[in-house]
Amino acid sequence: MKTIDLFCTVIDNFGDIGVCRRLALQLHREYGHAVRLWVDDLASFSRLAPELDTRAAVQSWQGLEVRHWVEGAADGVIPADIIIEGFGCRLPESFLNAMAQKQPAPVWLNLEYLSAEDWTLGCHGLTSPHPRLPLRQHFFFPGFDPRSGGLLRERDLLTRRDAFQRDPATQRAFWDYLHCPEAMQAGKRISLFAYENPAVPALLTQLAGESEPVLLAVPEGRVLAEVSRWCGRELRAGDHLTQGSLSIAVLPFLSPDDYDRLLWACDLNFVRGEDSFIRAHWAGRPLVWHIYPQDDAAHMVKLEAWLALCRESLPASWLELQRQWNHGAIDAAGLFRAWPEVIRGSAAFCRHLSDQSDLAARLEEFCAER
Ligand SMILES: Cc1cn([C@H]2C[C@H](O)[C@@H](COP(=O)(O)OP(=O)(O)O[C@H]3O[C@@H](C)[C@H](O)[C@@H](O)[C@H]3O)O2)c(=O)[nH]c1=O
């Protein structure tokens, strides 16, 4: 058992805290480590952990110690054996000084954002000495390749998914719980989680014209404004409406576990950012990725790197659709073209990834070697 300090700043949205929360829980539950999770924005965190007390400076949550990371909060605290800096968030000077005094020195990692770009493989595990203190920071790059830091995947995740996907009664109970009993009658069930996207109207118009009933489940979030505009009324969680073949169900923002179940229950998932993107891979079902937009279109390079990995499993038309979605102009009529190949290829890509060890296992090994 080791002690771990995991630091997270919330930039915007839920990805940073989504990843850090998931990693902290896994390190505690599967490896028995005592994890202290430092978060600067408890309000955002509480969207993924509603039982959290957003005013508490220190609290116990799901076996973790959660600390509100405000200025001075880490002063005088003895650093843990392993320090994980989430996504280059900067540690306070006082804490760095305390790390330098600790014997033996803590293993200090910078957990980077996920990317399938080749250069990340060369940088994974590299070390950078601190300019002033006797400390060395290691760069840990998540990724899709055995040479990378891997992808977050809980040990029992795929077993739970298989049990869910094999059992229609469990799925029916889940849709009932979401107040969407109509989902079980739909020919296709789709979830939509995305940033604002001008391609949304074309998608919805296409789905409304499908020859079989389609259920679109939209958890509350940034894409809802465009869905509302298309529907001609302001939508909120709990709203249901039908246009042509398309039934739209607006869901509340779900708990992370329920969101996993939604991904498992759908035939197609529109996802975004980093964490939901990876969770959709583990669903083993087709996904469309809305990548987090960056300045100078740097995200398009990341998108292409991921598409290059999928090339062997998925048809070119499906990969092209991902580009279109990210450019805000989708040829929606082509959505279900080559659908059987897309289904098969998505399952195969998931199997290929799940043959590899997961991120927490690689992190554990990485720290043990140091
Ligand atoms: C829709 C939904 C999502 N979620 C979770 C899944 C994920 O953990 C989280 C969403 O995170 P992401 O999918 O990563 O998308 P995001 O857009 O919220 O986060 C982004 O934040 C930026 C700052 C990062 O740079 C991006 O890489 C990205 O991570 O919300 C739920 O728990 N319930 C829900 O109903």
Short mmCIF file of C-alpha atoms and ligand atoms in Angstrom, two decimals:
data_model
loop_
_atom_site.label_atom_id
_atom_site.label_comp_id
_atom_site.label_asym_id
_atom_site.label_seq_id
_atom_site.Cartn_x
_atom_site.Cartn_y
_atom_site.Cartn_z
CA MET A 1 0.00 0.00 0.00
CA LYS A 2 1.34 3.41 -0.98
CA THR A 3 0.12 6.89 -0.28
CA ILE A 4 -0.76 8.98 -3.32
CA ASP A 5 -1.45 12.69 -3.80
CA LEU A 6 -3.38 13.32 -7.01
CA PHE A 7 -3.83 16.99 -7.96
CA CYS A 8 -6.52 18.19 -10.36
CA THR A 9 -7.45 21.62 -11.63
CA VAL A 10 -10.72 21.89 -13.51
CA ILE A 11 -10.09 23.87 -16.71
CA ASP A 12 -13.62 23.65 -18.02
CA ASN A 13 -16.16 20.88 -18.64
CA PHE A 14 -15.83 17.56 -16.84
CA GLY A 15 -12.92 15.76 -18.49
CA ASP A 16 -10.12 16.72 -16.09
CA ILE A 17 -12.04 15.79 -12.99
CA GLY A 18 -13.67 12.85 -14.79
CA VAL A 19 -10.28 11.28 -15.49
CA CYS A 20 -8.73 12.15 -12.10
CA ARG A 21 -11.76 10.86 -10.18
CA ARG A 22 -11.71 7.61 -12.11
CA LEU A 23 -7.97 7.07 -11.66
CA ALA A 24 -8.09 7.91 -7.93
CA LEU A 25 -10.93 5.45 -7.35
CA GLN A 26 -9.19 2.70 -9.27
CA LEU A 27 -5.87 3.17 -7.47
CA HIS A 28 -7.69 2.91 -4.17
CA ARG A 29 -10.14 0.11 -4.97
CA GLU A 30 -7.91 -2.15 -7.04
CA TYR A 31 -4.48 -1.51 -5.53
CA GLY A 32 -5.43 -0.55 -1.97
CA HIS A 33 -3.53 2.74 -2.05
CA ALA A 34 -4.46 5.60 0.27
CA VAL A 35 -5.33 8.35 -2.18
CA ARG A 36 -5.65 12.03 -1.39
CA LEU A 37 -7.44 13.77 -4.27
CA TRP A 38 -6.88 17.54 -4.44
CA VAL A 39 -9.49 19.39 -6.53
CA ASP A 40 -9.73 23.16 -7.01
CA ASP A 41 -13.39 23.12 -8.08
CA LEU A 42 -15.64 21.00 -5.90
CA ALA A 43 -18.78 22.28 -7.61
CA SER A 44 -17.72 20.69 -10.92
CA PHE A 45 -16.59 17.56 -9.09
CA SER A 46 -20.00 17.29 -7.42
CA ARG A 47 -21.67 16.87 -10.84
CA LEU A 48 -19.83 13.53 -10.97
CA ALA A 49 -20.23 12.88 -7.24
CA PRO A 50 -23.51 14.42 -6.03
CA GLU A 51 -22.98 13.31 -2.42
CA LEU A 52 -19.84 15.47 -2.14
CA ASP A 53 -19.95 18.40 0.33
CA THR A 54 -18.84 21.32 -1.84
CA ARG A 55 -17.97 23.44 1.24
CA ALA A 56 -15.74 20.95 3.03
CA ALA A 57 -11.99 21.61 3.03
CA VAL A 58 -11.33 17.92 3.75
CA GLN A 59 -13.73 15.02 3.44
CA SER A 60 -13.82 11.31 2.97
CA TRP A 61 -15.55 10.19 -0.23
CA GLN A 62 -15.74 6.61 -1.54
CA GLY A 63 -12.63 5.68 0.44
CA LEU A 64 -10.63 8.65 -0.87
CA GLU A 65 -9.60 11.72 1.07
CA VAL A 66 -10.85 14.68 -0.96
CA ARG A 67 -9.22 18.04 -0.31
CA HIS A 68 -10.42 21.37 -1.63
CA TRP A 69 -7.29 22.68 -3.34
CA VAL A 70 -7.31 26.39 -2.59
CA GLU A 71 -4.29 28.60 -2.03
CA GLY A 72 -2.34 27.50 1.03
CA ALA A 73 -4.31 24.24 1.44
CA ALA A 74 -1.22 22.11 0.83
CA ASP A 75 1.09 24.14 3.11
CA GLY A 76 2.56 22.04 5.90
CA VAL A 77 1.18 18.79 4.43
CA ILE A 78 3.63 15.88 4.25
CA PRO A 79 3.73 14.68 0.62
CA ALA A 80 2.69 11.13 -0.23
CA ASP A 81 4.90 8.39 -1.73
CA ILE A 82 3.57 9.10 -5.21
CA ILE A 83 2.58 12.53 -6.49
CA ILE A 84 0.42 12.74 -9.62
CA GLU A 85 -0.03 16.13 -11.23
CA GLY A 86 -3.12 15.95 -13.43
CA PHE A 87 -2.59 17.54 -16.85
CA GLY A 88 0.30 19.81 -15.92
CA CYS A 89 -1.49 21.62 -13.09
CA ARG A 90 1.25 23.40 -11.17
CA LEU A 91 2.09 22.29 -7.66
CA PRO A 92 2.58 25.00 -5.04
CA GLU A 93 6.21 25.93 -4.22
CA SER A 94 5.76 25.02 -0.56
CA PHE A 95 4.62 21.53 -1.52
CA LEU A 96 7.52 21.10 -3.96
CA ASN A 97 9.92 22.10 -1.17
CA ALA A 98 8.32 19.53 1.12
CA MET A 99 8.65 16.88 -1.62
CA ALA A 100 12.36 17.70 -1.95
CA GLN A 101 12.86 17.16 1.78
CA LYS A 102 11.09 13.81 1.87
CA GLN A 103 13.27 10.68 2.08
CA PRO A 104 13.03 8.72 -0.10
CA ALA A 105 11.88 11.33 -2.60
CA PRO A 106 8.34 10.76 -3.89
CA VAL A 107 7.79 9.41 -7.39
CA TRP A 108 6.46 12.46 -9.22
CA LEU A 109 4.35 12.01 -12.35
CA ASN A 110 2.70 14.39 -14.74
CA LEU A 111 -0.39 12.69 -16.15
CA GLU A 112 -0.80 14.10 -19.66
CA TYR A 113 -3.85 14.41 -21.90
CA LEU A 114 -4.69 11.44 -24.10
CA SER A 115 -3.39 11.46 -27.64
CA ALA A 116 -2.75 8.79 -30.27
CA GLU A 117 0.01 10.88 -31.87
CA ASP A 118 3.30 9.03 -32.43
CA TRP A 119 5.45 11.59 -30.65
CA THR A 120 3.72 10.82 -27.34
CA LEU A 121 5.24 7.30 -27.44
CA GLY A 122 8.72 8.80 -27.51
CA CYS A 123 7.90 11.10 -24.62
CA HIS A 124 6.05 8.64 -22.38
CA GLY A 125 8.21 7.97 -19.32
CA LEU A 126 10.71 10.75 -20.03
CA THR A 127 12.05 12.61 -17.04
CA SER A 128 12.56 16.29 -16.45
CA PRO A 129 14.71 17.47 -13.53
CA HIS A 130 13.36 20.32 -11.43
CA PRO A 131 15.46 23.45 -12.15
CA ARG A 132 16.12 24.18 -8.48
CA LEU A 133 15.20 21.20 -6.32
CA PRO A 134 16.53 17.60 -6.24
CA LEU A 135 13.32 16.31 -7.85
CA ARG A 136 12.58 14.61 -11.15
CA GLN A 137 9.23 14.63 -12.85
CA HIS A 138 8.16 11.76 -15.14
CA PHE A 139 5.80 12.30 -18.04
CA PHE A 140 3.02 9.76 -18.25
CA PHE A 141 1.14 9.70 -21.55
CA PRO A 142 -2.11 7.73 -21.79
CA GLY A 143 -2.59 6.11 -25.17
CA PHE A 144 -3.81 3.29 -27.36
CA ASP A 145 -0.46 1.58 -27.81
CA PRO A 146 1.31 -0.95 -25.57
CA ARG A 147 4.27 1.49 -25.44
CA SER A 148 2.09 4.28 -24.04
CA GLY A 149 0.58 4.75 -20.56
CA GLY A 150 -2.60 2.94 -21.67
CA LEU A 151 -6.27 3.72 -21.17
CA LEU A 152 -8.30 3.84 -17.98
CA ARG A 153 -10.34 0.66 -17.62
CA GLU A 154 -11.53 -0.79 -14.34
CA ARG A 155 -10.74 -4.45 -13.80
CA ASP A 156 -14.37 -5.62 -13.84
CA LEU A 157 -15.68 -3.14 -16.41
CA LEU A 158 -16.02 -5.44 -19.39
CA THR A 159 -17.53 -8.25 -17.31
CA ARG A 160 -20.19 -5.83 -16.05
CA ARG A 161 -20.76 -4.56 -19.57
CA ASP A 162 -21.17 -8.06 -20.98
CA ALA A 163 -23.67 -9.00 -18.27
CA PHE A 164 -25.65 -5.83 -19.07
CA GLN A 165 -25.55 -6.23 -22.83
CA ARG A 166 -26.50 -9.91 -22.67
CA ASP A 167 -29.59 -9.34 -20.57
CA PRO A 168 -32.63 -7.62 -22.17
CA ALA A 169 -34.44 -7.51 -18.81
CA THR A 170 -31.62 -5.47 -17.25
CA GLN A 171 -31.64 -3.14 -20.23
CA ARG A 172 -35.41 -2.72 -20.03
CA ALA A 173 -35.14 -1.93 -16.32
CA PHE A 174 -32.44 0.65 -17.09
CA TRP A 175 -34.54 2.40 -19.75
CA ASP A 176 -37.53 2.36 -17.38
CA TYR A 177 -35.36 3.92 -14.70
CA LEU A 178 -34.45 6.65 -17.22
CA HIS A 179 -38.20 7.09 -17.95
CA CYS A 180 -37.61 6.01 -21.56
CA PRO A 181 -39.59 2.79 -21.96
CA GLU A 182 -39.96 3.59 -25.68
CA ALA A 183 -36.24 2.81 -26.12
CA MET A 184 -36.88 -0.94 -26.12
CA GLN A 185 -39.13 -0.60 -29.19
CA ALA A 186 -36.68 1.55 -31.13
CA GLY A 187 -34.77 0.10 -34.08
CA LYS A 188 -31.76 2.16 -33.02
CA ARG A 189 -30.87 3.79 -29.71
CA ILE A 190 -28.40 6.65 -29.86
CA SER A 191 -26.85 8.82 -27.15
CA LEU A 192 -25.71 12.36 -27.88
CA PHE A 193 -23.01 14.09 -25.82
CA ALA A 194 -21.16 16.78 -27.76
CA TYR A 195 -20.05 20.39 -27.80
CA GLU A 196 -22.06 22.96 -29.76
CA ASN A 197 -22.08 21.65 -33.33
CA PRO A 198 -23.72 23.17 -36.44
CA ALA A 199 -24.11 19.63 -37.83
CA VAL A 200 -26.79 18.79 -35.25
CA PRO A 201 -29.83 19.87 -37.36
CA ALA A 202 -28.71 17.73 -40.33
CA LEU A 203 -28.28 14.75 -38.00
CA LEU A 204 -31.71 15.17 -36.41
CA THR A 205 -33.45 15.68 -39.76
CA GLN A 206 -31.86 12.50 -41.05
CA LEU A 207 -32.89 10.51 -37.97
CA ALA A 208 -36.46 11.82 -38.21
CA GLY A 209 -36.61 10.44 -41.77
CA GLU A 210 -35.29 6.95 -40.97
CA SER A 211 -37.49 4.01 -41.89
CA GLU A 212 -37.49 2.61 -38.33
CA PRO A 213 -38.03 4.27 -34.94
CA VAL A 214 -34.91 5.91 -33.50
CA LEU A 215 -34.48 6.92 -29.87
CA LEU A 216 -32.05 9.75 -29.22
CA ALA A 217 -31.06 10.14 -25.55
CA VAL A 218 -29.50 13.52 -24.79
CA PRO A 219 -28.08 14.09 -21.31
CA GLU A 220 -28.38 17.77 -20.37
CA GLY A 221 -25.37 19.73 -21.59
CA ARG A 222 -23.93 22.06 -24.19
CA VAL A 223 -25.43 20.39 -27.27
CA LEU A 224 -28.98 20.75 -25.97
CA ALA A 225 -29.35 24.35 -27.24
CA GLU A 226 -29.02 23.15 -30.85
CA VAL A 227 -31.39 20.25 -30.28
CA SER A 228 -33.87 22.72 -28.76
CA ARG A 229 -33.58 25.04 -31.75
CA TRP A 230 -34.28 22.19 -34.14
CA CYS A 231 -37.31 21.16 -32.06
CA GLY A 232 -38.52 24.77 -31.86
CA ARG A 233 -38.80 24.76 -28.09
CA GLU A 234 -36.56 25.01 -25.06
CA LEU A 235 -35.82 21.48 -23.86
CA ARG A 236 -35.05 20.39 -20.34
CA ALA A 237 -34.31 17.12 -18.57
CA GLY A 238 -37.43 14.98 -18.55
CA ASP A 239 -38.73 16.29 -21.89
CA HIS A 240 -39.72 13.78 -24.56
CA LEU A 241 -40.85 14.57 -28.05
CA THR A 242 -41.27 12.84 -31.36
CA GLN A 243 -40.73 14.09 -34.90
CA GLY A 244 -41.18 11.53 -37.65
CA SER A 245 -39.24 8.40 -36.74
CA LEU A 246 -37.19 10.22 -34.12
CA SER A 247 -38.02 10.26 -30.40
CA ILE A 248 -35.86 12.59 -28.38
CA ALA A 249 -35.50 11.98 -24.65
CA VAL A 250 -33.70 14.66 -22.66
CA LEU A 251 -32.01 13.05 -19.68
CA PRO A 252 -30.56 14.66 -16.60
CA PHE A 253 -26.77 14.61 -16.38
CA LEU A 254 -26.25 11.01 -15.24
CA SER A 255 -23.96 9.58 -12.60
CA PRO A 256 -20.76 8.19 -14.16
CA ASP A 257 -21.97 4.60 -13.63
CA ASP A 258 -25.34 5.31 -15.23
CA TYR A 259 -23.60 7.08 -18.08
CA ASP A 260 -21.59 3.88 -18.69
CA ARG A 261 -24.85 1.94 -18.76
CA LEU A 262 -26.30 4.40 -21.26
CA LEU A 263 -23.29 3.85 -23.53
CA TRP A 264 -23.68 0.08 -23.20
CA ALA A 265 -27.41 0.30 -23.91
CA CYS A 266 -27.11 2.34 -27.11
CA ASP A 267 -26.32 1.18 -30.64
CA LEU A 268 -24.39 4.35 -31.37
CA ASN A 269 -22.83 6.91 -29.03
CA PHE A 270 -21.84 10.46 -29.84
CA VAL A 271 -19.18 11.36 -27.28
CA ARG A 272 -16.66 14.13 -26.73
CA GLY A 273 -13.46 15.17 -24.97
CA GLU A 274 -11.44 12.40 -23.37
CA ASP A 275 -13.21 10.37 -20.71
CA SER A 276 -16.58 9.77 -22.44
CA PHE A 277 -14.62 9.02 -25.63
CA ILE A 278 -12.76 6.19 -23.89
CA ARG A 279 -15.86 4.94 -22.10
CA ALA A 280 -17.56 4.65 -25.49
CA HIS A 281 -14.69 2.47 -26.74
CA TRP A 282 -15.33 0.11 -23.82
CA ALA A 283 -19.01 -0.10 -24.77
CA GLY A 284 -17.77 -1.95 -27.85
CA ARG A 285 -20.34 -0.11 -29.98
CA PRO A 286 -19.95 2.44 -32.78
CA LEU A 287 -19.00 5.92 -31.61
CA VAL A 288 -18.69 9.36 -33.13
CA TRP A 289 -16.09 11.55 -31.41
CA HIS A 290 -16.40 15.30 -30.97
CA ILE A 291 -12.86 16.16 -30.01
CA TYR A 292 -12.17 19.03 -27.60
CA PRO A 293 -11.45 22.03 -29.84
CA GLN A 294 -8.03 23.64 -29.47
CA ASP A 295 -6.41 26.77 -30.89
CA ASP A 296 -4.89 26.53 -34.36
CA ALA A 297 -6.92 23.36 -35.00
CA ALA A 298 -4.32 21.31 -33.08
CA HIS A 299 -7.13 18.91 -32.22
CA MET A 300 -7.51 17.92 -35.88
CA VAL A 301 -4.02 16.41 -35.79
CA LYS A 302 -5.08 14.38 -32.74
CA LEU A 303 -8.25 13.33 -34.50
CA GLU A 304 -6.28 12.09 -37.51
CA ALA A 305 -3.92 10.14 -35.24
CA TRP A 306 -6.87 8.28 -33.73
CA LEU A 307 -8.46 7.72 -37.16
CA ALA A 308 -5.18 6.21 -38.38
CA LEU A 309 -5.44 3.62 -35.59
CA CYS A 310 -9.02 2.77 -36.56
CA ARG A 311 -8.23 2.39 -40.26
CA GLU A 312 -7.77 -1.36 -40.09
CA SER A 313 -11.01 -1.99 -38.23
CA LEU A 314 -13.46 0.56 -39.64
CA PRO A 315 -14.65 1.55 -43.13
CA ALA A 316 -13.22 4.72 -44.65
CA SER A 317 -16.71 6.26 -44.93
CA TRP A 318 -17.13 5.96 -41.15
CA LEU A 319 -13.79 7.67 -40.54
CA GLU A 320 -14.76 10.42 -42.95
CA LEU A 321 -17.97 10.96 -41.02
CA GLN A 322 -15.88 11.63 -37.88
CA ARG A 323 -14.01 14.35 -39.75
CA GLN A 324 -17.26 15.87 -40.96
CA TRP A 325 -18.77 15.92 -37.46
CA ASN A 326 -15.72 17.77 -36.20
CA HIS A 327 -15.97 20.25 -39.05
CA GLY A 328 -19.62 20.85 -38.22
CA ALA A 329 -21.00 19.57 -41.52
CA ILE A 330 -22.15 15.98 -41.60
CA ASP A 331 -23.39 13.94 -44.57
CA ALA A 332 -26.06 12.46 -42.32
CA ALA A 333 -27.57 10.36 -45.10
CA GLY A 334 -24.38 8.28 -44.93
CA LEU A 335 -24.65 7.66 -41.18
CA PHE A 336 -25.77 4.04 -41.43
CA ARG A 337 -24.02 3.24 -44.67
CA ALA A 338 -21.84 0.15 -44.11
CA TRP A 339 -23.50 -0.23 -40.69
CA PRO A 340 -22.78 -3.97 -40.21
CA GLU A 341 -19.06 -3.33 -40.87
CA VAL A 342 -19.11 -0.40 -38.49
CA ILE A 343 -20.65 -2.57 -35.76
CA ARG A 344 -18.16 -5.37 -36.32
CA GLY A 345 -15.19 -3.02 -36.57
CA SER A 346 -16.10 -1.13 -33.39
CA ALA A 347 -16.34 -4.37 -31.42
CA ALA A 348 -13.04 -5.56 -32.90
CA PHE A 349 -11.27 -2.30 -32.02
CA CYS A 350 -12.55 -2.58 -28.44
CA ARG A 351 -11.26 -6.17 -28.22
CA HIS A 352 -7.90 -5.10 -29.59
CA LEU A 353 -7.61 -2.38 -26.91
CA SER A 354 -8.85 -4.58 -24.09
CA ASP A 355 -6.11 -7.14 -24.85
CA GLN A 356 -3.69 -4.56 -23.47
CA SER A 357 -3.13 -3.73 -19.81
CA ASP A 358 -4.94 -0.63 -18.52
CA LEU A 359 -3.58 2.72 -17.42
CA ALA A 360 -3.68 2.09 -13.66
CA ALA A 361 -1.79 -1.20 -14.08
CA ARG A 362 0.90 0.54 -16.15
CA LEU A 363 1.12 3.39 -13.68
CA GLU A 364 1.49 0.93 -10.83
CA GLU A 365 4.31 -0.85 -12.68
CA PHE A 366 5.95 2.43 -13.64
CA CYS A 367 6.05 3.61 -10.01
CA ALA A 368 7.24 0.24 -8.71
CA GLU A 369 10.23 0.42 -11.07
CA ARG A 370 11.26 3.77 -9.67
C1 LIG B 1 -23.04 13.10 -20.46
C2 LIG B 1 -22.43 12.64 -19.16
C3 LIG B 1 -21.07 12.63 -18.97
N1 LIG B 1 -20.56 12.19 -17.80
C4 LIG B 1 -19.10 12.20 -17.58
C5 LIG B 1 -18.28 11.32 -18.49
C6 LIG B 1 -16.92 12.00 -18.37
O1 LIG B 1 -16.28 11.56 -17.19
C7 LIG B 1 -17.27 13.47 -18.21
C8 LIG B 1 -17.08 14.25 -19.49
O2 LIG B 1 -15.73 14.37 -19.77
P1 LIG B 1 -15.15 14.24 -21.24
O3 LIG B 1 -15.87 13.19 -21.93
O4 LIG B 1 -13.68 14.14 -21.14
O5 LIG B 1 -15.57 15.60 -21.98
P2 LIG B 1 -15.48 17.13 -21.50
O6 LIG B 1 -15.70 17.95 -22.68
O7 LIG B 1 -16.44 17.36 -20.39
O8 LIG B 1 -14.03 17.32 -20.96
C9 LIG B 1 -13.01 17.94 -21.68
O9 LIG B 1 -12.41 18.83 -20.79
C10 LIG B 1 -11.31 19.52 -21.33
C11 LIG B 1 -10.80 20.54 -20.34
C12 LIG B 1 -10.25 18.53 -21.72
O10 LIG B 1 -9.15 19.16 -22.20
C13 LIG B 1 -10.82 17.62 -22.77
O11 LIG B 1 -9.87 16.66 -23.17
C14 LIG B 1 -12.04 16.92 -22.23
O12 LIG B 1 -11.64 15.98 -21.29
O13 LIG B 1 -18.62 13.53 -17.81
C15 LIG B 1 -21.37 11.76 -16.77
O14 LIG B 1 -20.88 11.34 -15.71
N2 LIG B 1 -22.72 11.81 -16.94
C16 LIG B 1 -23.30 12.23 -18.09
O15 LIG B 1 -24.56 12.24 -18.19
#
